[in-house]
Every structure is written in C-alpha cells, then in structure tokens.
Amino acid sequence: MSYLTDAPIDQQRLTEAVMRPSDGALALFAGVVRDHHQGRAVESIFYECWRPMAEKEMAKIDAEVAAAYPDVAIAFVHRLGLLQVGEASIVIACSSPHRDEAFTACREIIERVKLTVPIWKREKGPDGEEWVGWQGK
Amino acid sequence: MSYLTDAPIDQQRLTEAVMRPSDGALALFAGVVRDHHQGRAVESIFYECWRPMAEKEMAKIDAEVAAAYPDVAIAFVHRLGLLQVGEASIVIACSSPHRDEAFTACREIIERVKLTVPIWKREKGPDGEEWVGWQGK
Amino acid sequence: MKVRLLLFAVLRDIVGADERELEVADGTRAIDLWNGLRIDYPRLAPYEKPPFTAVNQDYVQPEAVLRDGDEVAFIPPVSGG
Amino acid sequence: MKVRLLLFAVLRDIVGADERELEVADGTRAIDLWNGLRIDYPRLAPYEKPPFTAVNQDYVQPEAVLRDGDEVAFIPPVSGG
C-alpha cells in the first residue's frame, strides 16, 4: 500500500484499517490546510513530493515506530497536489490495547514525517505563491 | 449539547464540529471496547452513568481544558448502554492552529474523564458479568 | 432533617436500591451514612471510607456535614472513557 | 563517470530544471556538485552547504564521495505533514 495519495484522505477508512478487536484506544492525527501562516493569508497549498524517496522514508518511519511500540497498529497517508483550506494533507491512525502507546506513536510519526519526508509545500495567498521555509534567497 | 449519547458516536461529525478554517491540526481519541481486560475475555460492556453529574463534570472538563488551551476547539461525547467489542465508548476531537495544543488538550480530556466522570462499566465475558474496578469485596 | 442517598453501579447492587430517603440528625456527616451502610451490608464493612462522595453533584470530602434536602451520592471508582 | 542530479521545489525553480546528467571526475563529492550550482546560480551562492543531500534515496553528508551511476538529490528543507 502506498503512503501517498492524490485523492482526499478518508479518515474513517484509515481508522478501520487499524482497529483490531484487542484495541481499546485509537489516536488519530490530521494535518489540515489552514487559512494563515506566519501572518500571511493562505488560500490553498500545493504539495510537491519526491515520490520514491518519500515512500521509502515513510516505510522506514512506519517500521521504526512499529518496532518501538509493538502493540500499536499504524496507518498513515499523505496527500499530494493542490489542497484547499480545511482539507487534510496527512492523516495518521494508531490503535493499541492501551491509550498511552497509541498517543505516543501517533505523535512520533507526525514529528518524523515533518523532519525527513521529501514533501514541500507552496502556499498560495492573495499576494501570490511561495515555497514554505528555505527559499534560497 | 449533551456530552452523553445512547447511540453510536459519529467520529466524522465530531471532527466537523471542531474544525475551523484557522485550524492546522486535529487530534482525535477514541476509547473502544476491547476483547480482553486483565487477562479475562470480554464480549461486551455495559456503561452505566449518573447523567446529571456526568454532564456537569464533562462540562467542567471542557471549560477548564478550553481555558488552559484557548486556541483549541473541543468536542467530546461518551456513549452509554451496551457496547460490543470494537464500538467506541468515547470520542474526543480537538482542533487547533498548531498540533501541540491539540494533542495535549485531547490527552488531558481523556485522562480527566477517566478520573472524575461518574460512569461505570460492567464487563460481560464467558464467565458472566462483573463491575470493573472496586467491587466492594 | 431529610437527605436523599443515591447509590450507583456495584454499590447499588450491594444495597439493592438506587435511592433512599433518610431522616437524620442535624450535624450528620456523609461518612455517617456510609458507616450506616457498613453495618447493614457486611461486604462494605472493611471499607472505612466510601470510594468517592458527592453532595448535590459536587465531589466533597466524606466528612462534609450535611444539610436538610442534600442529595448524597457514594460513587464507586469511575471506569468511563 | 556519470551521475544524475535531481532538484526539487524551490531548488528546481531556481535552476530551471528538475534533473541533470553530469559527467564528473572520479572522487567527486556531492558538495562539489552543489558548489557548481552556486557558481551558476547567484541565489545559491550564499549557501556553503545544500539544505539536505540524498544519494540513491538515502540521506547522506554532503561530503559523500560519488560513484558512477549515482543519483544525487539536493533537498530543500521539507515541509510536509
């Protein structure tokens, strides 16, 4: 299964993908396009990705977090392309018999995705488009 | 709005209830009936509640967590009655411009609900039914 | 004075009732009602204090002094979530 | 030897290409390619090191020595999630 998608992410389907009869807890995180960033208005965000390496990095995060929290079932997907305000760019679902590992694993996955997965966003606002972060200038 | 329901909890509706255009993060927690507890098999759980005080305690938790994390929008519902394995007993949705407060508020709400809200569960397994926790014996 | 005693979950099962109207003396504390239950119901005898106590839907210490019309609840450890 | 250089996001926009085939001398390091870009594209001149470097889809130090057929990517700070 791919960690990347060009279509809206179905939160319910991701939840169902992880829940097992032995699970008492689900921790879910969604990253969503918001209408502002560092004081600038945002209308939409384009997510660009280096797909093969992104898939590889996400599989690595999946495997390493699963190894650290063996009771946790994990599913996560990042969306690519043009997203409007209110649309989810990433959804992470972690289920576990007990809530502590589910929360911790979920949090760890989003932190790691933001650190290493080669995905970049270009924000569009009333003043035009701009790559977020380092801009080489 | 009530914090208690006798019907299945709609995770998607709760999500939609909290998301605002300014939110970049959603942290959601679901507590789910699992098929075991302290080594015993569990088939279903009956949730009993002292409704007026439970509503009051949950409103207090809501208000206090909202005051501690003013950027977070909060919605949570506890289900009562007979639940089968795999069904959610509680769903908590917290949205926020940034993920840290959303995660923290969500976690704080479930911890507080478990501490003070007058709800009790009676587990049914192959050996019969039993109140969970203190049994006066 | 009159107070109303509410019992839930396992406590209701032990006592066999979810509610009692009680006529008590002025100065009666919540824990005095608990001690009454301990005498009547041997399963409760080992417990010197109720798990939790609420008066008029607020958690209080079991030593709280009751007033006429109070609604006293002994609350087994909660297990929601 | 031949290596392939990949560029993404803002780096691709600056260079105006997402991919280049390069003929380089044995012993060439990833950072040598970066320094080549800095000469050709003044916007990159102030940056003594690339933000991140990957060779064959693994993050490496920019001083990594390249081998024939390597795929080198200079990766702007990621902003997914």
Short mmCIF file of C-alpha atoms in Angstrom, two decimals:
data_model
loop_
_atom_site.label_atom_id
_atom_site.label_comp_id
_atom_site.label_asym_id
_atom_site.label_seq_id
_atom_site.Cartn_x
_atom_site.Cartn_y
_atom_site.Cartn_z
CA MET A 1 0.00 0.00 0.00
CA SER A 2 1.16 3.49 -0.76
CA TYR A 3 1.74 6.19 1.84
CA LEU A 4 0.89 8.82 -0.75
CA THR A 5 -2.35 9.70 -2.43
CA ASP A 6 -3.67 12.29 -4.87
CA ALA A 7 -7.24 11.98 -3.57
CA PRO A 8 -8.92 13.24 -0.39
CA ILE A 9 -7.99 11.09 2.62
CA ASP A 10 -10.78 9.02 4.13
CA GLN A 11 -10.32 9.30 7.90
CA GLN A 12 -12.90 6.61 8.59
CA ARG A 13 -11.25 4.10 6.28
CA LEU A 14 -7.87 4.69 7.88
CA THR A 15 -9.45 4.15 11.30
CA GLU A 16 -11.00 0.89 10.17
CA ALA A 17 -7.67 -0.20 8.73
CA VAL A 18 -6.00 -0.15 12.15
CA MET A 19 -8.70 -1.25 14.60
CA ARG A 20 -8.37 -4.81 15.90
CA PRO A 21 -10.64 -6.49 18.48
CA SER A 22 -7.81 -6.24 21.01
CA ASP A 23 -7.57 -2.44 20.68
CA GLY A 24 -9.00 -0.20 23.36
CA ALA A 25 -7.65 3.06 22.02
CA LEU A 26 -7.38 4.97 18.78
CA ALA A 27 -5.24 8.08 18.47
CA LEU A 28 -5.69 9.90 15.20
CA PHE A 29 -3.97 12.99 13.87
CA ALA A 30 -4.87 15.05 10.84
CA GLY A 31 -2.79 17.86 9.43
CA VAL A 32 -5.08 20.31 7.69
CA VAL A 33 -4.56 23.28 5.38
CA ARG A 34 -5.25 26.39 7.43
CA ASP A 35 -6.09 29.86 6.26
CA HIS A 36 -2.96 31.56 7.55
CA HIS A 37 0.77 31.00 8.01
CA GLN A 38 3.17 33.34 9.76
CA GLY A 39 0.80 36.24 9.43
CA ARG A 40 0.04 35.69 5.74
CA ALA A 41 -3.39 34.66 4.45
CA VAL A 42 -3.41 31.25 2.75
CA GLU A 43 -5.95 30.19 0.11
CA SER A 44 -4.54 26.84 -0.94
CA ILE A 45 -1.37 24.76 -0.70
CA PHE A 46 0.29 22.73 -3.40
CA TYR A 47 2.16 19.70 -2.05
CA GLU A 48 5.06 18.53 -4.17
CA CYS A 49 6.81 15.27 -3.43
CA TRP A 50 9.75 13.15 -4.47
CA ARG A 51 7.65 10.03 -4.52
CA PRO A 52 10.12 7.14 -4.44
CA MET A 53 12.15 8.57 -1.59
CA ALA A 54 9.04 9.73 0.26
CA GLU A 55 7.56 6.24 0.13
CA LYS A 56 10.86 4.85 1.36
CA GLU A 57 11.15 7.34 4.24
CA MET A 58 7.55 6.77 5.27
CA ALA A 59 8.00 2.99 5.22
CA LYS A 60 11.07 3.49 7.41
CA ILE A 61 9.15 5.66 9.89
CA ASP A 62 6.33 3.09 9.90
CA ALA A 63 8.73 0.21 10.60
CA GLU A 64 10.74 2.03 13.25
CA VAL A 65 7.73 3.32 15.18
CA ALA A 66 6.09 -0.11 14.95
CA ALA A 67 9.27 -1.66 16.36
CA ALA A 68 9.36 0.87 19.21
CA TYR A 69 5.68 0.30 20.06
CA PRO A 70 4.96 -3.31 19.08
CA ASP A 71 1.37 -3.21 20.36
CA VAL A 72 0.40 -0.36 18.06
CA ALA A 73 -1.22 -0.78 14.65
CA ILE A 74 -0.28 2.09 12.32
CA ALA A 75 -1.71 3.59 9.16
CA PHE A 76 -0.84 6.94 7.64
CA VAL A 77 -1.22 8.67 4.32
CA HIS A 78 0.00 11.99 2.94
CA ARG A 79 -1.95 13.71 0.23
CA LEU A 80 -0.27 15.49 -2.69
CA GLY A 81 -1.29 18.13 -5.20
CA LEU A 82 -3.47 21.17 -4.67
CA LEU A 83 -5.40 21.33 -1.37
CA GLN A 84 -7.87 23.94 -0.24
CA VAL A 85 -8.24 25.35 3.28
CA GLY A 86 -9.86 22.72 5.51
CA GLU A 87 -8.58 19.72 3.54
CA ALA A 88 -6.35 17.17 5.29
CA SER A 89 -2.80 16.85 3.97
CA ILE A 90 -1.94 13.95 6.27
CA VAL A 91 -3.91 11.56 8.45
CA ILE A 92 -2.24 9.21 10.94
CA ALA A 93 -4.19 6.49 12.78
CA CYS A 94 -2.66 4.49 15.63
CA SER A 95 -4.60 1.88 17.58
CA SER A 96 -3.45 -0.07 20.60
CA PRO A 97 -4.80 -2.05 23.54
CA HIS A 98 -3.91 0.92 25.78
CA ARG A 99 -4.00 4.62 25.01
CA ASP A 100 -0.52 5.67 26.03
CA GLU A 101 1.34 3.92 23.20
CA ALA A 102 -1.31 4.96 20.67
CA PHE A 103 -0.87 8.65 21.53
CA THR A 104 2.92 8.43 21.66
CA ALA A 105 3.27 6.54 18.39
CA CYS A 106 0.89 8.93 16.62
CA ARG A 107 2.81 11.96 17.81
CA GLU A 108 6.15 10.42 16.91
CA ILE A 109 5.01 9.69 13.36
CA ILE A 110 3.92 13.26 12.60
CA GLU A 111 7.14 14.67 14.08
CA ARG A 112 9.24 12.33 11.96
CA VAL A 113 7.27 12.93 8.78
CA LYS A 114 7.82 16.65 9.18
CA LEU A 115 11.56 16.13 9.64
CA THR A 116 12.58 13.80 6.85
CA VAL A 117 9.93 13.01 4.23
CA PRO A 118 10.72 14.86 0.98
CA ILE A 119 7.47 16.78 0.58
CA TRP A 120 7.36 20.53 0.06
CA LYS A 121 4.51 22.95 0.16
CA ARG A 122 3.91 26.02 -1.92
CA GLU A 123 1.37 28.32 -0.37
CA LYS A 124 -0.96 30.44 -2.41
CA GLY A 125 -2.33 33.62 -0.89
CA PRO A 126 -3.68 36.95 -2.10
CA ASP A 127 -0.10 38.11 -2.84
CA GLY A 128 0.86 35.10 -4.94
CA GLU A 129 2.59 31.79 -4.41
CA GLU A 130 5.59 30.99 -2.24
CA TRP A 131 7.55 27.91 -1.19
CA VAL A 132 7.38 27.45 2.55
CA GLY A 133 10.62 27.55 4.52
CA TRP A 134 14.03 27.87 2.88
CA GLN A 135 13.76 29.81 -0.34
CA GLY A 136 17.37 30.14 -1.41
CA LYS A 137 17.40 33.89 -1.10
CA MET B 1 -25.41 19.92 23.53
CA SER B 2 -25.10 16.76 25.61
CA TYR B 3 -21.82 15.04 26.36
CA LEU B 4 -23.68 11.72 26.60
CA THR B 5 -25.37 9.61 23.98
CA ASP B 6 -27.13 6.27 23.72
CA ALA B 7 -26.33 5.93 20.02
CA PRO B 8 -23.11 5.06 18.18
CA ILE B 9 -20.71 8.01 18.06
CA ASP B 10 -20.10 9.56 14.67
CA GLN B 11 -16.38 10.31 14.55
CA GLN B 12 -16.69 12.27 11.34
CA ARG B 13 -19.42 14.52 12.70
CA LEU B 14 -17.38 15.25 15.81
CA THR B 15 -14.42 16.14 13.60
CA GLU B 16 -16.53 18.50 11.54
CA ALA B 17 -17.88 20.08 14.72
CA VAL B 18 -14.42 21.30 15.74
CA MET B 19 -12.63 22.17 12.50
CA ARG B 20 -12.32 25.89 11.75
CA PRO B 21 -10.54 27.45 8.75
CA SER B 22 -7.77 28.58 11.11
CA ASP B 23 -7.03 25.01 12.30
CA GLY B 24 -3.99 23.18 11.00
CA ALA B 25 -4.28 20.18 13.29
CA LEU B 26 -6.83 17.71 14.53
CA ALA B 27 -6.08 15.30 17.38
CA LEU B 28 -8.77 12.72 17.91
CA PHE B 29 -9.02 9.99 20.52
CA ALA B 30 -11.46 7.10 20.63
CA GLY B 31 -11.84 4.69 23.52
CA VAL B 32 -13.08 1.39 22.19
CA VAL B 33 -14.43 -1.80 23.77
CA ARG B 34 -11.67 -4.38 23.50
CA ASP B 35 -11.92 -8.13 23.69
CA HIS B 36 -9.91 -8.56 26.88
CA HIS B 37 -9.27 -6.93 30.24
CA GLN B 38 -6.73 -8.04 32.82
CA GLY B 39 -6.48 -11.47 31.28
CA ARG B 40 -10.23 -12.04 31.00
CA ALA B 41 -12.09 -12.31 27.72
CA VAL B 42 -14.66 -9.54 27.19
CA GLU B 43 -17.71 -9.86 24.94
CA SER B 44 -19.49 -6.61 25.68
CA ILE B 45 -19.51 -3.76 28.18
CA PHE B 46 -22.48 -2.05 29.74
CA TYR B 47 -21.82 1.61 30.59
CA GLU B 48 -23.88 2.98 33.46
CA CYS B 49 -23.89 6.68 34.22
CA TRP B 50 -25.15 9.19 36.72
CA ARG B 51 -26.28 11.52 33.99
CA PRO B 52 -26.75 14.91 35.67
CA MET B 53 -23.42 14.79 37.48
CA ALA B 54 -21.63 13.30 34.46
CA GLU B 55 -22.87 16.14 32.26
CA LYS B 56 -21.74 18.61 34.88
CA GLU B 57 -18.27 17.06 35.25
CA MET B 58 -17.80 16.85 31.50
CA ALA B 59 -18.83 20.49 31.05
CA LYS B 60 -16.29 21.39 33.74
CA ILE B 61 -13.53 19.43 31.99
CA ASP B 62 -14.49 21.06 28.70
CA ALA B 63 -14.37 24.57 30.19
CA GLU B 64 -11.14 24.05 32.10
CA VAL B 65 -9.24 22.47 29.21
CA ALA B 66 -10.56 25.18 26.87
CA ALA B 67 -9.31 27.83 29.31
CA ALA B 68 -5.89 26.16 29.54
CA TYR B 69 -5.59 25.90 25.73
CA PRO B 70 -7.57 28.84 24.34
CA ASP B 71 -6.67 28.09 20.71
CA VAL B 72 -8.20 24.62 20.85
CA ALA B 73 -11.75 23.78 19.76
CA ILE B 74 -13.10 20.81 21.72
CA ALA B 75 -15.87 18.27 21.23
CA PHE B 76 -16.31 15.00 23.10
CA VAL B 77 -19.07 12.51 23.70
CA HIS B 78 -19.36 9.41 25.88
CA ARG B 79 -21.70 6.63 24.86
CA LEU B 80 -23.83 4.72 27.39
CA GLY B 81 -25.62 1.38 27.45
CA LEU B 82 -24.49 -1.91 25.98
CA LEU B 83 -21.49 -1.79 23.63
CA GLN B 84 -19.95 -4.63 21.68
CA VAL B 85 -16.23 -5.21 21.08
CA GLY B 86 -14.98 -2.67 18.54
CA GLU B 87 -17.53 0.01 19.38
CA ALA B 88 -16.35 3.41 20.64
CA SER B 89 -17.34 4.37 24.17
CA ILE B 90 -15.84 7.85 23.92
CA VAL B 91 -14.59 10.07 21.13
CA ILE B 92 -12.68 13.29 21.75
CA ALA B 93 -11.86 15.73 18.95
CA CYS B 94 -9.51 18.69 19.46
CA SER B 95 -8.54 21.06 16.68
CA SER B 96 -6.07 23.90 16.81
CA PRO B 97 -3.92 26.09 14.56
CA HIS B 98 -0.87 24.09 15.75
CA ARG B 99 -0.62 20.43 16.65
CA ASP B 100 0.98 20.63 20.06
CA GLU B 101 -2.02 22.09 21.90
CA ALA B 102 -4.43 19.81 20.03
CA PHE B 103 -2.55 16.69 21.18
CA THR B 104 -2.11 17.95 24.73
CA ALA B 105 -5.73 19.03 25.18
CA CYS B 106 -7.01 15.74 23.75
CA ARG B 107 -4.85 13.71 26.10
CA GLU B 108 -5.81 15.84 29.08
CA ILE B 109 -9.51 15.38 28.41
CA ILE B 110 -9.38 11.58 28.32
CA GLU B 111 -7.26 11.48 31.49
CA ARG B 112 -9.72 13.71 33.31
CA VAL B 113 -12.81 11.89 32.09
CA LYS B 114 -11.34 8.66 33.43
CA LEU B 115 -10.68 10.26 36.81
CA THR B 116 -13.88 12.03 37.70
CA VAL B 117 -16.85 11.44 35.42
CA PRO B 118 -19.39 9.15 37.14
CA ILE B 119 -19.57 6.39 34.56
CA TRP B 120 -19.07 2.73 35.43
CA LYS B 121 -18.58 -0.26 33.23
CA ARG B 122 -19.80 -3.79 33.73
CA GLU B 123 -17.94 -6.26 31.58
CA LYS B 124 -19.57 -9.36 30.19
CA GLY B 125 -17.37 -12.33 29.38
CA PRO B 126 -17.75 -16.08 29.06
CA ASP B 127 -17.79 -16.37 32.90
CA GLY B 128 -20.54 -13.82 33.45
CA GLU B 129 -20.74 -10.13 34.26
CA GLU B 130 -18.59 -8.06 36.56
CA TRP B 131 -18.23 -4.40 37.54
CA VAL B 132 -14.79 -3.13 36.63
CA GLY B 133 -12.56 -1.89 39.41
CA TRP B 134 -13.66 -1.64 43.04
CA GLN B 135 -16.23 -4.29 43.78
CA GLY B 136 -16.79 -3.90 47.48
CA LYS B 137 -15.42 -7.31 48.31
CA MET C 1 -33.70 16.74 58.66
CA LYS C 2 -34.13 14.76 55.46
CA VAL C 3 -31.42 13.76 52.98
CA ARG C 4 -31.51 11.64 49.89
CA LEU C 5 -28.90 8.91 49.37
CA LEU C 6 -28.01 7.83 45.82
CA LEU C 7 -26.17 4.62 45.00
CA PHE C 8 -24.67 3.53 41.70
CA ALA C 9 -23.22 0.53 39.94
CA VAL C 10 -21.71 -2.02 42.32
CA LEU C 11 -22.89 -0.07 45.38
CA ARG C 12 -26.47 -0.14 44.16
CA ASP C 13 -26.17 -3.87 43.55
CA ILE C 14 -24.85 -4.48 47.07
CA VAL C 15 -27.51 -2.37 48.75
CA GLY C 16 -30.26 -3.49 46.40
CA ALA C 17 -31.61 0.03 45.89
CA ASP C 18 -30.50 3.07 43.95
CA GLU C 19 -32.04 5.66 46.22
CA ARG C 20 -33.05 6.11 49.84
CA GLU C 21 -34.77 8.88 51.73
CA LEU C 22 -33.20 9.19 55.17
CA GLU C 23 -34.22 11.10 58.28
CA VAL C 24 -31.01 12.13 60.04
CA ALA C 25 -29.96 14.31 62.97
CA ASP C 26 -28.53 17.82 62.49
CA GLY C 27 -24.75 17.68 62.14
CA THR C 28 -24.78 14.34 60.37
CA ARG C 29 -21.83 13.92 58.01
CA ALA C 30 -21.72 11.99 54.73
CA ILE C 31 -19.43 9.43 56.32
CA ASP C 32 -22.04 8.74 59.00
CA LEU C 33 -24.37 7.50 56.26
CA TRP C 34 -21.55 5.36 54.92
CA ASN C 35 -20.96 3.85 58.32
CA GLY C 36 -24.66 3.03 58.46
CA LEU C 37 -24.33 1.10 55.21
CA ARG C 38 -21.27 -0.73 56.52
CA ILE C 39 -23.32 -2.05 59.44
CA ASP C 40 -26.20 -3.17 57.24
CA TYR C 41 -24.11 -4.63 54.41
CA PRO C 42 -21.17 -6.79 55.54
CA ARG C 43 -19.49 -6.54 52.11
CA LEU C 44 -18.94 -2.86 52.84
CA ALA C 45 -17.74 -3.35 56.42
CA PRO C 46 -14.00 -3.46 55.50
CA TYR C 47 -14.15 -0.02 53.87
CA GLU C 48 -13.69 2.76 56.39
CA LYS C 49 -14.35 5.38 53.74
CA PRO C 50 -16.54 5.46 50.65
CA PRO C 51 -14.62 5.41 47.34
CA PHE C 52 -15.91 8.88 46.42
CA THR C 53 -18.56 11.14 47.88
CA ALA C 54 -20.65 13.78 46.14
CA VAL C 55 -23.11 16.17 47.73
CA ASN C 56 -25.50 17.89 45.33
CA GLN C 57 -23.41 16.66 42.41
CA ASP C 58 -20.10 18.02 43.63
CA TYR C 59 -17.26 15.89 44.92
CA VAL C 60 -16.68 16.52 48.63
CA GLN C 61 -14.71 15.01 51.47
CA PRO C 62 -16.67 12.27 53.28
CA GLU C 63 -16.51 14.33 56.48
CA ALA C 64 -18.72 17.02 54.89
CA VAL C 65 -21.59 17.99 57.16
CA LEU C 66 -24.98 17.55 55.53
CA ARG C 67 -27.86 19.99 55.35
CA ASP C 68 -31.56 19.45 55.03
CA GLY C 69 -32.50 18.39 51.48
CA ASP C 70 -28.97 17.38 50.48
CA GLU C 71 -28.52 14.72 47.86
CA VAL C 72 -25.62 12.46 48.92
CA ALA C 73 -24.04 10.04 46.46
CA PHE C 74 -21.48 7.35 47.19
CA ILE C 75 -19.62 6.85 43.96
CA PRO C 76 -17.67 3.71 43.17
CA PRO C 77 -14.37 4.39 41.41
CA VAL C 78 -15.36 5.53 37.97
CA SER C 79 -14.40 3.49 34.91
CA GLY C 80 -15.61 5.51 31.97
CA GLY C 81 -13.60 6.53 28.96
CA MET D 1 31.89 8.83 -14.58
CA LYS D 2 28.24 9.81 -14.92
CA VAL D 3 25.89 10.91 -12.14
CA ARG D 4 22.36 12.17 -12.19
CA LEU D 5 21.39 15.30 -10.25
CA LEU D 6 17.79 15.75 -9.07
CA LEU D 7 16.33 19.05 -7.94
CA PHE D 8 13.03 19.72 -6.19
CA ALA D 9 10.69 22.52 -5.24
CA VAL D 10 12.43 25.85 -4.80
CA LEU D 11 15.78 24.42 -6.00
CA ARG D 12 14.21 23.21 -9.21
CA ASP D 13 12.65 26.63 -9.72
CA ILE D 14 16.00 28.38 -9.20
CA VAL D 15 17.90 26.08 -11.55
CA GLY D 16 15.04 25.81 -14.02
CA ALA D 17 15.38 22.04 -14.37
CA ASP D 18 14.45 19.06 -12.25
CA GLU D 19 17.19 16.76 -13.50
CA ARG D 20 20.65 16.90 -14.99
CA GLU D 21 23.04 14.28 -16.31
CA LEU D 22 26.59 15.20 -15.31
CA GLU D 23 29.98 13.88 -16.36
CA VAL D 24 32.27 14.20 -13.32
CA ALA D 25 35.77 13.14 -12.32
CA ASP D 26 36.39 10.14 -10.05
CA GLY D 27 36.40 11.22 -6.41
CA THR D 28 33.80 13.93 -6.91
CA ARG D 29 31.72 14.59 -3.79
CA ALA D 30 28.09 15.66 -3.59
CA ILE D 31 29.16 19.04 -2.29
CA ASP D 32 31.27 19.59 -5.39
CA LEU D 33 28.07 19.47 -7.45
CA TRP D 34 26.50 21.92 -5.03
CA ASN D 35 29.42 24.29 -5.43
CA GLY D 36 28.96 24.05 -9.18
CA LEU D 37 25.35 25.21 -8.77
CA ARG D 38 26.44 28.07 -6.52
CA ILE D 39 28.67 29.40 -9.28
CA ASP D 40 25.95 29.13 -11.93
CA TYR D 41 23.07 30.44 -9.79
CA PRO D 42 23.88 33.52 -7.70
CA ARG D 43 20.83 32.94 -5.45
CA LEU D 44 22.57 29.83 -4.15
CA ALA D 45 26.00 31.43 -3.74
CA PRO D 46 25.49 32.37 -0.05
CA TYR D 47 24.82 28.73 0.91
CA GLU D 48 28.04 26.85 1.58
CA LYS D 49 26.13 23.60 2.04
CA PRO D 50 22.96 22.21 0.49
CA PRO D 51 19.98 22.02 2.88
CA PHE D 52 19.90 18.20 2.65
CA THR D 53 21.62 15.72 0.40
CA ALA D 54 20.45 12.28 -0.67
CA VAL D 55 22.36 9.76 -2.72
CA ASN D 56 20.30 6.94 -4.19
CA GLN D 57 17.38 7.98 -1.97
CA ASP D 58 19.24 7.89 1.33
CA TYR D 59 20.20 10.97 3.29
CA VAL D 60 23.97 11.40 3.35
CA GLN D 61 26.52 14.01 4.37
CA PRO D 62 27.30 16.43 1.54
CA GLU D 63 30.94 15.28 1.65
CA ALA D 64 29.90 11.81 0.47
CA VAL D 65 32.05 10.64 -2.44
CA LEU D 66 30.00 9.75 -5.53
CA ARG D 67 30.19 6.64 -7.64
CA ASP D 68 29.35 6.06 -11.28
CA GLY D 69 25.60 5.97 -11.81
CA ASP D 70 24.72 7.63 -8.50
CA GLU D 71 21.55 9.64 -8.26
CA VAL D 72 22.23 12.78 -6.21
CA ALA D 73 19.40 14.90 -4.85
CA PHE D 74 19.64 18.29 -3.17
CA ILE D 75 16.60 18.52 -0.98
CA PRO D 76 15.18 21.82 0.29
CA PRO D 77 14.04 21.68 3.92
CA VAL D 78 10.93 19.52 3.82
CA SER D 79 7.57 20.97 4.78
CA GLY D 80 5.15 18.05 4.61
CA GLY D 81 2.73 16.97 7.31
#
